[in-house]
């Protein structure tokens, strides 16, 4: 196999956020004085409560690693809200389906609306800070909405690849003691349907035998394919 190196054009270079000399300089700074370096980098995101402690780590005995421990922020807020005022109508997510002719461009304003709605649905159904939510979905916009909604309310999301078997899904549900699953009726991969809802149902029964109970399943109607529905 032959390799070909494509030189970076001047136009691309002019829009780059970092180059090799700058990277190497930053790397040296992060090694020589990590508190100063990361204290500065941490200010690149928005904080509800600014941090005063940057790094608190111990690698002897009981290992403890804490960063920005007295600050308070939210990942979902930083991904969406802080961009609304100046970039609300700009595209935040480009979605391309299994069939490349099916695509969608989602703006920050639209993303904000979808994520807030999803977060409120989760809260309505009892999901709260610290709860574990399993996301077993294909690569569709709703998967991103679900992840950002979990982060918004402080729930922990566990993403399980949609190609995994019911047994593999059950193992992950049991490991984190998840009580809530977000999936869809079917996924589509290479033009073929993948029975995600049916797999999730099987996984729930397997998990129950190991004394882990999933209380609710939220299902996105993706293909409209036949699957088992319950109230």
Short mmCIF file of N, CA and C in Angstrom, two decimals, residues 48 73-77 115-133 145-157 180 182:
data_model
loop_
_atom_site.label_atom_id
_atom_site.label_comp_id
_atom_site.label_asym_id
_atom_site.label_seq_id
_atom_site.Cartn_x
_atom_site.Cartn_y
_atom_site.Cartn_z
N UNK A 48 -20.67 28.22 36.46
CA UNK A 48 -21.68 28.84 37.30
C UNK A 48 -21.02 29.34 38.59
N UNK A 73 -20.06 23.63 37.00
CA UNK A 73 -20.40 23.92 35.61
C UNK A 73 -21.32 22.81 35.11
N UNK A 74 -21.67 22.86 33.83
CA UNK A 74 -22.53 21.84 33.25
C UNK A 74 -22.12 21.64 31.79
N UNK A 75 -21.87 20.40 31.42
CA UNK A 75 -21.40 20.10 30.07
C UNK A 75 -22.44 20.46 29.02
N UNK A 76 -23.71 20.14 29.29
CA UNK A 76 -24.76 20.45 28.34
C UNK A 76 -24.88 21.95 28.10
N UNK A 77 -24.76 22.72 29.18
CA UNK A 77 -24.81 24.18 29.06
C UNK A 77 -23.67 24.68 28.17
N UNK A 115 -33.13 19.15 23.41
CA UNK A 115 -32.47 18.66 24.61
C UNK A 115 -33.26 19.04 25.86
N UNK A 116 -33.79 20.26 25.90
CA UNK A 116 -34.59 20.67 27.05
C UNK A 116 -35.86 19.83 27.16
N UNK A 117 -36.49 19.54 26.03
CA UNK A 117 -37.69 18.70 26.03
C UNK A 117 -37.35 17.31 26.55
N UNK A 118 -36.24 16.76 26.05
CA UNK A 118 -35.84 15.42 26.48
C UNK A 118 -35.51 15.40 27.97
N UNK A 119 -34.82 16.44 28.44
CA UNK A 119 -34.48 16.51 29.87
C UNK A 119 -35.74 16.56 30.73
N UNK A 120 -36.74 17.32 30.28
CA UNK A 120 -37.99 17.40 31.04
C UNK A 120 -38.76 16.09 31.01
N UNK A 121 -38.69 15.37 29.90
CA UNK A 121 -39.33 14.05 29.82
C UNK A 121 -38.67 13.10 30.81
N UNK A 122 -37.34 13.11 30.86
CA UNK A 122 -36.63 12.24 31.79
C UNK A 122 -37.01 12.57 33.24
N UNK A 123 -37.04 13.86 33.56
CA UNK A 123 -37.40 14.26 34.93
C UNK A 123 -38.84 13.86 35.25
N UNK A 124 -39.73 14.02 34.28
CA UNK A 124 -41.13 13.64 34.48
C UNK A 124 -41.25 12.16 34.84
N UNK A 125 -40.36 11.36 34.28
CA UNK A 125 -40.41 9.92 34.51
C UNK A 125 -39.45 9.48 35.62
N UNK A 126 -39.05 10.43 36.46
CA UNK A 126 -38.35 10.08 37.69
C UNK A 126 -36.84 10.03 37.63
N UNK A 127 -36.24 10.37 36.49
CA UNK A 127 -34.77 10.36 36.40
C UNK A 127 -34.23 11.59 37.10
N UNK A 128 -33.27 11.37 38.00
CA UNK A 128 -32.71 12.50 38.75
C UNK A 128 -31.18 12.40 38.77
N UNK A 129 -30.57 13.42 39.36
CA UNK A 129 -29.12 13.49 39.44
C UNK A 129 -28.55 12.22 40.06
N UNK A 130 -27.54 11.65 39.39
CA UNK A 130 -26.89 10.45 39.89
C UNK A 130 -27.46 9.15 39.36
N UNK A 131 -28.67 9.19 38.78
CA UNK A 131 -29.25 7.98 38.20
C UNK A 131 -28.47 7.57 36.95
N UNK A 132 -28.46 6.28 36.67
CA UNK A 132 -27.78 5.79 35.48
C UNK A 132 -28.79 5.50 34.38
N UNK A 133 -28.55 6.08 33.22
CA UNK A 133 -29.43 5.90 32.06
C UNK A 133 -28.65 5.19 30.96
N UNK A 145 -29.40 14.05 21.62
CA UNK A 145 -30.33 14.73 22.53
C UNK A 145 -30.34 14.03 23.88
N UNK A 146 -30.35 12.69 23.86
CA UNK A 146 -30.41 11.92 25.11
C UNK A 146 -29.17 12.13 25.96
N UNK A 147 -27.99 12.08 25.33
CA UNK A 147 -26.74 12.27 26.08
C UNK A 147 -26.68 13.65 26.72
N UNK A 148 -27.03 14.67 25.93
CA UNK A 148 -26.97 16.04 26.44
C UNK A 148 -28.04 16.30 27.49
N UNK A 149 -29.20 15.65 27.35
CA UNK A 149 -30.27 15.79 28.34
C UNK A 149 -29.85 15.18 29.67
N UNK A 150 -29.20 14.02 29.62
CA UNK A 150 -28.70 13.40 30.85
C UNK A 150 -27.71 14.31 31.55
N UNK A 151 -26.77 14.85 30.78
CA UNK A 151 -25.77 15.75 31.36
C UNK A 151 -26.44 16.99 31.95
N UNK A 152 -27.52 17.41 31.33
CA UNK A 152 -28.20 18.63 31.78
C UNK A 152 -28.79 18.47 33.17
N UNK A 153 -29.32 17.27 33.47
CA UNK A 153 -29.97 17.07 34.76
C UNK A 153 -29.07 16.33 35.76
N UNK A 154 -27.86 16.00 35.34
CA UNK A 154 -26.92 15.36 36.26
C UNK A 154 -27.02 13.86 36.31
N UNK A 155 -27.77 13.26 35.37
CA UNK A 155 -27.82 11.80 35.29
C UNK A 155 -26.57 11.30 34.56
N UNK A 156 -26.19 10.06 34.84
CA UNK A 156 -25.02 9.45 34.21
C UNK A 156 -25.49 8.61 33.04
N UNK A 157 -24.98 8.88 31.85
CA UNK A 157 -25.42 8.08 30.71
C UNK A 157 -24.36 7.05 30.32
N UNK A 180 -33.07 2.91 33.80
CA UNK A 180 -33.81 3.57 32.72
C UNK A 180 -33.06 3.32 31.41
N UNK A 182 -33.04 4.17 27.14
CA UNK A 182 -33.54 4.90 25.98
C UNK A 182 -33.09 4.11 24.75
#
